[in-house]
One Martini backbone bead per residue (centre of mass of N, CA, C, O) as a GRO file, in nm:
protein
  412
    1MET     BB    1   0.094   0.036   0.025
    2PRO     BB    2   0.091   0.347  -0.002
    3SER     BB    3   0.183   0.596   0.214
    4ASP     BB    4  -0.059   0.795   0.159
    5GLU     BB    5  -0.280   0.580   0.209
    6LYS     BB    6  -0.205   0.522   0.501
    7GLN     BB    7  -0.264   0.807   0.599
    8LEU     BB    8  -0.565   0.802   0.535
    9ARG     BB    9  -0.645   0.561   0.704
   10ARG     BB   10  -0.554   0.689   0.968
   11TYR     BB   11  -0.738   0.934   0.958
   12GLU     BB   12  -1.013   0.782   0.942
   13PHE     BB   13  -0.973   0.618   1.200
   14LYS     BB   14  -0.940   0.857   1.393
   15LYS     BB   15  -1.213   0.993   1.331
   16ALA     BB   16  -1.392   0.754   1.420
   17LEU     BB   17  -1.292   0.750   1.717
   18GLU     BB   18  -1.377   1.038   1.787
   19GLU     BB   19  -1.679   0.986   1.743
   20LEU     BB   20  -1.704   0.766   1.959
   21ASP     BB   21  -1.608   0.948   2.201
   22GLY     BB   22  -1.872   1.146   2.162
   23LEU     BB   23  -2.040   0.919   2.274
   24LYS     BB   24  -2.337   0.880   2.483
   25GLY     BB   25  -2.487   0.749   2.763
   26ARG     BB   26  -2.716   0.748   3.017
   27GLY     BB   27  -2.567   0.491   3.097
   28THR     BB   28  -2.462   0.156   3.123
   29GLU     BB   29  -2.514   0.088   2.767
   30LEU     BB   30  -2.227   0.060   2.635
   31ILE     BB   31  -2.082  -0.169   2.409
   32SER     BB   32  -1.756  -0.328   2.424
   33LEU     BB   33  -1.610  -0.561   2.178
   34TYR     BB   34  -1.320  -0.772   2.192
   35ILE     BB   35  -1.190  -0.987   1.923
   36PRO     BB   36  -0.975  -1.209   1.871
   37PRO     BB   37  -0.858  -1.412   1.612
   38ASP     BB   38  -0.846  -1.683   1.823
   39LYS     BB   39  -1.146  -1.661   1.880
   40MET     BB   40  -1.427  -1.823   1.939
   41ILE     BB   41  -1.747  -1.763   1.855
   42TYR     BB   42  -1.884  -1.957   2.049
   43ASP     BB   43  -1.754  -1.835   2.308
   44VAL     BB   44  -1.876  -1.554   2.275
   45VAL     BB   45  -2.173  -1.633   2.286
   46GLN     BB   46  -2.163  -1.762   2.565
   47TYR     BB   47  -2.077  -1.506   2.711
   48LEU     BB   48  -2.328  -1.334   2.627
   49ARG     BB   49  -2.538  -1.512   2.766
   50GLU     BB   50  -2.434  -1.454   3.050
   51GLU     BB   51  -2.471  -1.146   3.035
   52TYR     BB   52  -2.773  -1.156   2.981
   53SER     BB   53  -2.849  -1.287   3.248
   54THR     BB   54  -2.725  -1.068   3.432
   55SER     BB   55  -2.879  -0.814   3.298
   56SER     BB   56  -3.172  -0.903   3.395
   57ASN     BB   57  -3.103  -0.759   3.697
   58ILE     BB   58  -3.147  -0.483   3.625
   59LYS     BB   59  -3.326  -0.232   3.768
   60SER     BB   60  -3.340  -0.059   3.530
   61LYS     BB   61  -3.553  -0.073   3.275
   62SER     BB   62  -3.408   0.087   3.045
   63THR     BB   63  -3.126  -0.032   3.081
   64ARG     BB   64  -3.202  -0.328   3.048
   65LYS     BB   65  -3.322  -0.304   2.764
   66ASN     BB   66  -3.066  -0.184   2.620
   67VAL     BB   67  -2.859  -0.405   2.690
   68LEU     BB   68  -3.013  -0.646   2.574
   69GLY     BB   69  -3.033  -0.529   2.287
   70ALA     BB   70  -2.724  -0.516   2.236
   71ILE     BB   71  -2.663  -0.817   2.271
   72GLU     BB   72  -2.855  -0.918   2.053
   73SER     BB   73  -2.719  -0.767   1.820
   74ILE     BB   74  -2.445  -0.908   1.836
   75MET     BB   75  -2.542  -1.204   1.808
   76SER     BB   76  -2.671  -1.165   1.525
   77LYS     BB   77  -2.395  -1.082   1.384
   78LEU     BB   78  -2.221  -1.342   1.456
   79LYS     BB   79  -2.363  -1.540   1.250
   80TYR     BB   80  -2.169  -1.421   1.001
   81PHE     BB   81  -1.932  -1.568   1.170
   82LYS     BB   82  -1.697  -1.823   1.183
   83GLN     BB   83  -1.457  -1.614   1.211
   84PRO     BB   84  -1.226  -1.410   1.271
   85PRO     BB   85  -1.035  -1.204   1.155
   86ASP     BB   86  -0.695  -1.150   1.149
   87THR     BB   87  -0.752  -0.886   1.363
   88GLY     BB   88  -1.040  -0.905   1.430
   89LEU     BB   89  -1.306  -0.769   1.649
   90VAL     BB   90  -1.527  -0.473   1.686
   91PHE     BB   91  -1.785  -0.369   1.911
   92PHE     BB   92  -2.034  -0.095   1.891
   93VAL     BB   93  -2.310  -0.093   2.124
   94GLY     BB   94  -2.596   0.132   2.162
   95HIS     BB   95  -2.755   0.384   2.339
   96VAL     BB   96  -2.759   0.713   2.229
   97GLN     BB   97  -2.747   1.040   2.263
   98LYS     BB   98  -2.948   1.301   2.187
   99ARG     BB   99  -3.177   1.513   2.182
  100GLY     BB  100  -3.230   1.547   2.487
  101ASP     BB  101  -3.399   1.237   2.573
  102GLN     BB  102  -3.295   1.108   2.330
  103THR     BB  103  -3.249   0.791   2.161
  104GLU     BB  104  -3.021   0.567   1.977
  105MET     BB  105  -2.921   0.315   1.789
  106TYR     BB  106  -2.584   0.187   1.794
  107SER     BB  107  -2.371   0.042   1.521
  108GLN     BB  108  -2.028  -0.090   1.522
  109ILE     BB  109  -1.788  -0.240   1.299
  110VAL     BB  110  -1.444  -0.330   1.359
  111GLU     BB  111  -1.144  -0.367   1.164
  112PRO     BB  112  -0.847  -0.377   1.264
  113PRO     BB  113  -0.517  -0.309   1.168
  114GLU     BB  114  -0.456  -0.480   1.425
  115PRO     BB  115  -0.424  -0.715   1.642
  116ILE     BB  116  -0.602  -0.848   1.886
  117GLN     BB  117  -0.504  -0.959   2.217
  118THR     BB  118  -0.781  -0.908   2.389
  119PHE     BB  119  -1.052  -0.994   2.561
  120ILE     BB  120  -1.335  -0.757   2.561
  121TYR     BB  121  -1.586  -0.646   2.806
  122LYS     BB  122  -1.791  -0.344   2.795
  123CYS     BB  123  -2.009  -0.152   3.022
  124ASP     BB  124  -2.095   0.188   2.952
  125SER     BB  125  -2.123   0.544   2.894
  126GLN     BB  126  -1.881   0.464   2.701
  127PHE     BB  127  -1.662   0.393   2.473
  128TYR     BB  128  -1.389   0.161   2.426
  129THR     BB  129  -1.078   0.291   2.256
  130GLU     BB  130  -0.779   0.252   2.351
  131PRO     BB  131  -0.669   0.008   2.180
  132LEU     BB  132  -0.710   0.165   1.906
  133MET     BB  133  -0.546   0.418   1.968
  134ALA     BB  134  -0.273   0.265   1.993
  135GLN     BB  135  -0.272   0.191   1.676
  136LEU     BB  136  -0.208   0.491   1.573
  137LYS     BB  137   0.066   0.458   1.617
  138ALA     BB  138   0.341   0.471   1.467
  139LYS     BB  139   0.501   0.190   1.260
  140GLU     BB  140   0.797   0.212   1.252
  141VAL     BB  141   1.112   0.098   1.125
  142TYR     BB  142   1.397  -0.010   1.316
  143GLY     BB  143   1.731  -0.042   1.361
  144LEU     BB  144   1.931  -0.263   1.581
  145ILE     BB  145   2.252  -0.209   1.762
  146VAL     BB  146   2.457  -0.404   1.985
  147ILE     BB  147   2.812  -0.345   2.084
  148ASP     BB  148   3.108  -0.537   2.145
  149ARG     BB  149   3.385  -0.754   2.186
  150LYS     BB  150   3.180  -0.998   2.300
  151GLU     BB  151   2.900  -0.872   2.179
  152ALA     BB  152   2.591  -0.908   1.972
  153THR     BB  153   2.280  -0.731   1.884
  154ILE     BB  154   2.003  -0.782   1.658
  155GLY     BB  155   1.727  -0.563   1.546
  156PHE     BB  156   1.385  -0.453   1.587
  157LEU     BB  157   1.158  -0.172   1.557
  158ASN     BB  158   0.796  -0.224   1.575
  159GLY     BB  159   0.692   0.026   1.708
  160THR     BB  160   0.682  -0.140   2.030
  161ASN     BB  161   0.837  -0.384   1.901
  162ILE     BB  162   1.094  -0.605   1.995
  163GLN     BB  163   1.316  -0.771   1.764
  164VAL     BB  164   1.512  -1.049   1.769
  165VAL     BB  165   1.747  -1.185   1.551
  166THR     BB  166   2.045  -1.177   1.699
  167ASN     BB  167   2.308  -1.346   1.896
  168GLU     BB  168   2.660  -1.270   1.931
  169GLN     BB  169   2.959  -1.429   1.999
  170SER     BB  170   3.283  -1.381   2.091
  171LEU     BB  171   3.647  -1.482   2.025
  172VAL     BB  172   3.784  -1.257   2.164
  173PRO     BB  173   4.038  -1.199   2.344
  174SER     BB  174   4.170  -1.096   2.613
  175LYS     BB  175   4.361  -0.914   2.776
  176HIS     BB  176   4.706  -0.905   2.860
  177HIS     BB  177   5.028  -0.923   3.074
  178GLN     BB  178   5.241  -0.943   2.880
  179GLY     BB  179   5.564  -0.900   2.746
  180GLY     BB  180   5.708  -0.791   2.475
  181GLN     BB  181   5.700  -0.966   2.184
  182SER     BB  182   5.464  -1.145   2.271
  183SER     BB  183   5.268  -0.914   2.312
  184ARG     BB  184   5.255  -0.804   2.020
  185ARG     BB  185   5.158  -1.068   1.891
  186TYR     BB  186   4.900  -1.094   2.060
  187GLU     BB  187   4.771  -0.827   1.973
  188ARG     BB  188   4.744  -0.901   1.675
  189LEU     BB  189   4.556  -1.143   1.720
  190ILE     BB  190   4.330  -0.983   1.850
  191GLU     BB  191   4.277  -0.789   1.606
  192ILE     BB  192   4.209  -1.010   1.404
  193ALA     BB  193   3.968  -1.125   1.561
  194ALA     BB  194   3.809  -0.859   1.571
  195ASN     BB  195   3.782  -0.816   1.267
  196GLU     BB  196   3.623  -1.080   1.214
  197TYR     BB  197   3.389  -1.009   1.398
  198PHE     BB  198   3.301  -0.745   1.256
  199LYS     BB  199   3.252  -0.876   0.981
  200LYS     BB  200   3.031  -1.066   1.072
  201ILE     BB  201   2.836  -0.850   1.177
  202GLY     BB  202   2.818  -0.693   0.912
  203ASP     BB  203   2.692  -0.922   0.745
  204ILE     BB  204   2.437  -0.951   0.916
  205VAL     BB  205   2.337  -0.664   0.882
  206ASN     BB  206   2.319  -0.664   0.574
  207ASN     BB  207   2.121  -0.915   0.550
  208THR     BB  208   1.895  -0.786   0.734
  209PHE     BB  209   1.854  -0.476   0.612
  210MET     BB  210   1.859  -0.458   0.295
  211PRO     BB  211   1.568  -0.575   0.211
  212ILE     BB  212   1.440  -0.302   0.399
  213ILE     BB  213   1.580  -0.017   0.376
  214ARG     BB  214   1.345   0.164   0.251
  215ASP     BB  215   1.144   0.110   0.513
  216MET     BB  216   1.343   0.239   0.697
  217LYS     BB  217   1.388   0.509   0.918
  218GLY     BB  218   1.631   0.372   1.091
  219ILE     BB  219   1.948   0.360   1.282
  220PHE     BB  220   2.075   0.213   1.587
  221ILE     BB  221   2.366   0.246   1.803
  222GLY     BB  222   2.508   0.044   2.071
  223GLY     BB  223   2.723   0.075   2.367
  224PRO     BB  224   3.007   0.032   2.531
  225GLY     BB  225   3.202   0.263   2.463
  226SER     BB  226   3.394   0.262   2.139
  227THR     BB  227   3.306   0.021   1.957
  228LYS     BB  228   3.065   0.140   1.799
  229ASN     BB  229   3.233   0.353   1.650
  230PHE     BB  230   3.429   0.164   1.508
  231PHE     BB  231   3.217   0.000   1.353
  232PHE     BB  232   3.088   0.246   1.201
  233GLU     BB  233   3.374   0.381   1.075
  234ASN     BB  234   3.495   0.081   0.926
  235ASP     BB  235   3.326  -0.060   0.685
  236TYR     BB  236   3.123  -0.313   0.780
  237MET     BB  237   2.906  -0.159   0.624
  238PHE     BB  238   2.702  -0.055   0.414
  239LYS     BB  239   2.631   0.252   0.290
  240ASP     BB  240   2.318   0.234   0.305
  241ILE     BB  241   2.332   0.184   0.614
  242THR     BB  242   2.504   0.420   0.727
  243ARG     BB  243   2.299   0.639   0.620
  244LYS     BB  244   2.069   0.532   0.836
  245VAL     BB  245   2.221   0.640   1.067
  246VAL     BB  246   2.131   0.847   1.336
  247ASP     BB  247   2.263   0.713   1.611
  248LEU     BB  248   2.464   0.704   1.912
  249PHE     BB  249   2.477   0.495   2.217
  250ASP     BB  250   2.505   0.455   2.554
  251VAL     BB  251   2.522   0.120   2.676
  252GLY     BB  252   2.548  -0.151   2.913
  253TYR     BB  253   2.437  -0.357   2.694
  254THR     BB  254   2.441  -0.656   2.439
  255ASP     BB  255   2.160  -0.753   2.468
  256GLU     BB  256   1.828  -0.735   2.492
  257SER     BB  257   1.847  -0.512   2.710
  258GLY     BB  258   2.008  -0.322   2.521
  259LEU     BB  259   1.778  -0.268   2.322
  260ARG     BB  260   1.590  -0.133   2.527
  261GLU     BB  261   1.785   0.094   2.603
  262LEU     BB  262   1.815   0.209   2.318
  263VAL     BB  263   1.518   0.288   2.277
  264GLU     BB  264   1.502   0.489   2.508
  265LYS     BB  265   1.736   0.681   2.404
  266ALA     BB  266   1.595   0.708   2.098
  267SER     BB  267   1.307   0.834   2.120
  268GLU     BB  268   1.358   1.134   2.046
  269SER     BB  269   1.477   1.082   1.765
  270MET     BB  270   1.224   0.951   1.644
  271LYS     BB  271   1.039   1.193   1.678
  272ASP     BB  272   1.219   1.400   1.521
  273LEU     BB  273   1.211   1.273   1.240
  274GLN     BB  274   0.910   1.332   1.171
  275ILE     BB  275   0.907   1.632   1.239
  276THR     BB  276   1.132   1.715   1.043
  277ARG     BB  277   0.990   1.626   0.787
  278GLU     BB  278   0.742   1.811   0.823
  279LYS     BB  279   0.896   2.075   0.835
  280ASP     BB  280   1.020   2.062   0.551
  281LEU     BB  281   0.750   2.070   0.397
  282VAL     BB  282   0.646   2.342   0.507
  283ASN     BB  283   0.901   2.510   0.432
  284ARG     BB  284   0.871   2.467   0.131
  285PHE     BB  285   0.608   2.623   0.111
  286MET     BB  286   0.708   2.893   0.240
  287LYS     BB  287   0.922   2.953   0.028
  288GLU     BB  288   0.716   2.986  -0.206
  289LEU     BB  289   0.545   3.208  -0.073
  290ARG     BB  290   0.781   3.430  -0.058
  291LYS     BB  291   0.785   3.467  -0.384
  292GLY     BB  292   0.504   3.501  -0.464
  293ASP     BB  293   0.413   3.506  -0.792
  294GLU     BB  294   0.673   3.305  -0.847
  295GLY     BB  295   0.551   3.095  -0.689
  296LEU     BB  296   0.407   2.752  -0.589
  297ALA     BB  297   0.204   2.842  -0.393
  298VAL     BB  298  -0.101   2.700  -0.235
  299TYR     BB  299  -0.428   2.804  -0.096
  300GLY     BB  300  -0.724   2.699  -0.030
  301GLU     BB  301  -0.999   2.546  -0.131
  302ALA     BB  302  -1.040   2.658  -0.421
  303GLN     BB  303  -0.741   2.647  -0.518
  304ILE     BB  304  -0.687   2.348  -0.471
  305GLN     BB  305  -0.917   2.231  -0.643
  306SER     BB  306  -0.828   2.363  -0.905
  307ALA     BB  307  -0.545   2.231  -0.921
  308LEU     BB  308  -0.652   1.938  -0.923
  309GLU     BB  309  -0.831   1.959  -1.178
  310ARG     BB  310  -0.560   2.052  -1.352
  311LYS     BB  311  -0.309   1.886  -1.258
  312ALA     BB  312  -0.102   2.110  -1.089
  313LEU     BB  313  -0.039   1.936  -0.840
  314ASP     BB  314   0.231   1.801  -0.649
  315LEU     BB  315   0.168   1.901  -0.338
  316LEU     BB  316  -0.021   1.785  -0.051
  317LEU     BB  317  -0.120   1.954   0.248
  318LEU     BB  318  -0.246   1.798   0.551
  319SER     BB  319  -0.412   1.831   0.839
  320ASP     BB  320  -0.475   1.622   1.108
  321GLY     BB  321  -0.684   1.846   1.256
  322VAL     BB  322  -0.895   1.836   1.041
  323ARG     BB  323  -1.265   1.897   1.067
  324LYS     BB  324  -1.463   1.838   0.771
  325THR     BB  325  -1.817   1.818   0.702
  326LYS     BB  326  -2.054   1.728   0.461
  327TYR     BB  327  -2.416   1.759   0.436
  328PHE     BB  328  -2.658   1.578   0.243
  329TYR     BB  329  -2.983   1.683   0.157
  330LYS     BB  330  -3.315   1.529   0.091
  331CYS     BB  331  -3.627   1.548  -0.053
  332PRO     BB  332  -3.874   1.300  -0.101
  333ASN     BB  333  -4.100   1.483  -0.232
  334CYS     BB  334  -3.934   1.721  -0.429
  335GLY     BB  335  -3.595   1.698  -0.440
  336TYR     BB  336  -3.461   1.881  -0.259
  337GLU     BB  337  -3.131   2.029  -0.213
  338GLN     BB  338  -2.886   2.030   0.068
  339GLU     BB  339  -2.606   2.181   0.232
  340PHE     BB  340  -2.396   2.111   0.525
  341MET     BB  341  -2.152   2.167   0.794
  342GLN     BB  342  -2.389   2.056   0.976
  343ARG     BB  343  -2.614   1.917   1.154
  344PRO     BB  344  -2.938   1.984   1.147
  345ASP     BB  345  -3.201   2.079   1.353
  346ASP     BB  346  -3.349   2.169   1.081
  347ASN     BB  347  -3.512   1.956   0.816
  348THR     BB  348  -3.682   2.152   0.663
  349CYS     BB  349  -3.829   2.211   0.374
  350PRO     BB  350  -3.830   2.518   0.195
  351LYS     BB  351  -4.037   2.425  -0.036
  352CYS     BB  352  -4.265   2.201   0.113
  353GLY     BB  353  -4.220   2.119   0.439
  354GLY     BB  354  -4.073   1.876   0.462
  355ALA     BB  355  -3.862   1.604   0.540
  356MET     BB  356  -3.540   1.582   0.533
  357GLU     BB  357  -3.276   1.369   0.414
  358MET     BB  358  -2.990   1.204   0.441
  359ASP     BB  359  -2.784   1.109   0.177
  360HIS     BB  360  -2.485   1.228   0.249
  361GLU     BB  361  -2.135   1.229   0.330
  362GLU     BB  362  -1.832   1.457   0.335
  363ASP     BB  363  -1.499   1.444   0.357
  364TYR     BB  364  -1.261   1.672   0.299
  365ILE     BB  365  -0.993   1.513   0.305
  366THR     BB  366  -1.086   1.270   0.135
  367LYS     BB  367  -1.154   1.430  -0.117
  368LEU     BB  368  -0.869   1.548  -0.170
  369TYR     BB  369  -0.720   1.283  -0.186
  370LYS     BB  370  -0.873   1.167  -0.434
  371MET     BB  371  -0.797   1.397  -0.623
  372ALA     BB  372  -0.490   1.352  -0.599
  373GLU     BB  373  -0.484   1.062  -0.702
  374GLU     BB  374  -0.602   1.133  -0.989
  375SER     BB  375  -0.361   1.364  -1.047
  376GLY     BB  376  -0.071   1.269  -0.903
  377ALA     BB  377  -0.044   1.367  -0.623
  378THR     BB  378   0.116   1.428  -0.334
  379VAL     BB  379   0.055   1.311   0.005
  380GLU     BB  380   0.059   1.497   0.325
  381ILE     BB  381   0.022   1.434   0.668
  382ILE     BB  382   0.013   1.681   0.926
  383GLY     BB  383   0.106   1.754   1.220
  384ASP     BB  384   0.069   1.975   1.534
  385GLU     BB  385   0.344   1.967   1.714
  386SER     BB  386   0.460   2.179   1.546
  387ASP     BB  387   0.488   2.495   1.435
  388GLU     BB  388   0.438   2.428   1.137
  389GLY     BB  389   0.180   2.257   1.178
  390SER     BB  390   0.020   2.483   1.321
  391THR     BB  391   0.033   2.686   1.086
  392LEU     BB  392  -0.118   2.519   0.878
  393LYS     BB  393  -0.385   2.509   1.042
  394LYS     BB  394  -0.430   2.822   1.124
  395ALA     BB  395  -0.335   2.992   0.857
  396PHE     BB  396  -0.441   2.755   0.617
  397GLY     BB  397  -0.667   2.540   0.712
  398GLY     BB  398  -0.486   2.265   0.654
  399VAL     BB  399  -0.434   2.372   0.342
  400ALA     BB  400  -0.176   2.287   0.102
  401GLY     BB  401   0.057   2.371  -0.178
  402ILE     BB  402   0.246   2.253  -0.472
  403LEU     BB  403   0.327   2.324  -0.777
  404ARG     BB  404   0.449   2.224  -1.090
  405TYR     BB  405   0.379   2.516  -1.197
  406ALA     BB  406   0.347   2.817  -1.298
  407PRO     BB  407   0.104   3.034  -1.302
  408THR     BB  408  -0.133   3.162  -1.495
  409ALA     BB  409  -0.364   3.398  -1.551
  410SER     BB  410  -0.592   3.187  -1.642
  411SER     BB  411  -0.556   2.995  -1.366
  412LEU     BB  412  -0.647   3.209  -1.131
   0.00000   0.00000   0.00000
């Protein structure tokens, strides 16, 4: 999947979870059910039957009715699944508050982007979304190396998961205390053994990292003392790999615990990598903006859409924090159509007085993304953690771009 499409999926998933977080029940009536991929549907149904029996004793008549109705709804939907999908299933079902004292039944089935690890059943006044929110965190892959003259461990950091690829023990002898010519000869033998050990580790690193080097965000090297620096600086790894090295850190161990320590020390660098990349993109736009009429910068809803329609946009920058949805209503009686920027309190048709119904809704960011996809423009979704990201959101409405070529008078 292209990286910009992954960004859109992440944006849409985050927006859906935010909408779920905004829903409230009158009491503890909203059910959140997380089903791991290895959980038998039969076992889930049995569990729900037990919950149904327990919930029959709820004192409040309305709460009891709504909880039982939600459980029945989930069980009826589970009939269509022989087994959970590869990443599991999540159900959000219950009566949510609307205007005044009104409630309506809400039901949403989510197939999460990553596997659900634990079976969870919660009945509360709001939906439980924390496990899915945790999956929103970027899952970049980093290479990890911890090394000294006795031992080396190589692994990956994938999201928050540390994967050990191999642990290698060295055969390099320890320093000795003999003197004279024998000492010098022994020192040479030690250095030859050390060189062979470093070559071996370099070969393992090359074979491990090269197949996915383009997908890796960076590489971190750690270890006690100066051995890590010597290994990095003396061409034991391919140039493509050394160019991916972000930083070196002092860590006390060179086994799996050393990898964990390395990840802790490198955490700020990992965060800075993404923010720096986003800063560079926004600064590229700002540089074009400062050129005035000769620049390639463009912003504003109408201007961006026009550039996309003309296939003139090279890069589209979208703020992760923009939330703009258009709601399209249609009157079933006379066919009158009207669009709103928020759900209307009054849906009376101004033409015939009937009740208009929502025909469809359109997310602004998703619409622009699809237009960019059709026109061949690159899309980057920018967070608002940095000053540049905040500027994009506040000063430019979260939407800006860089043109492929300078605009002509007729295209403005």
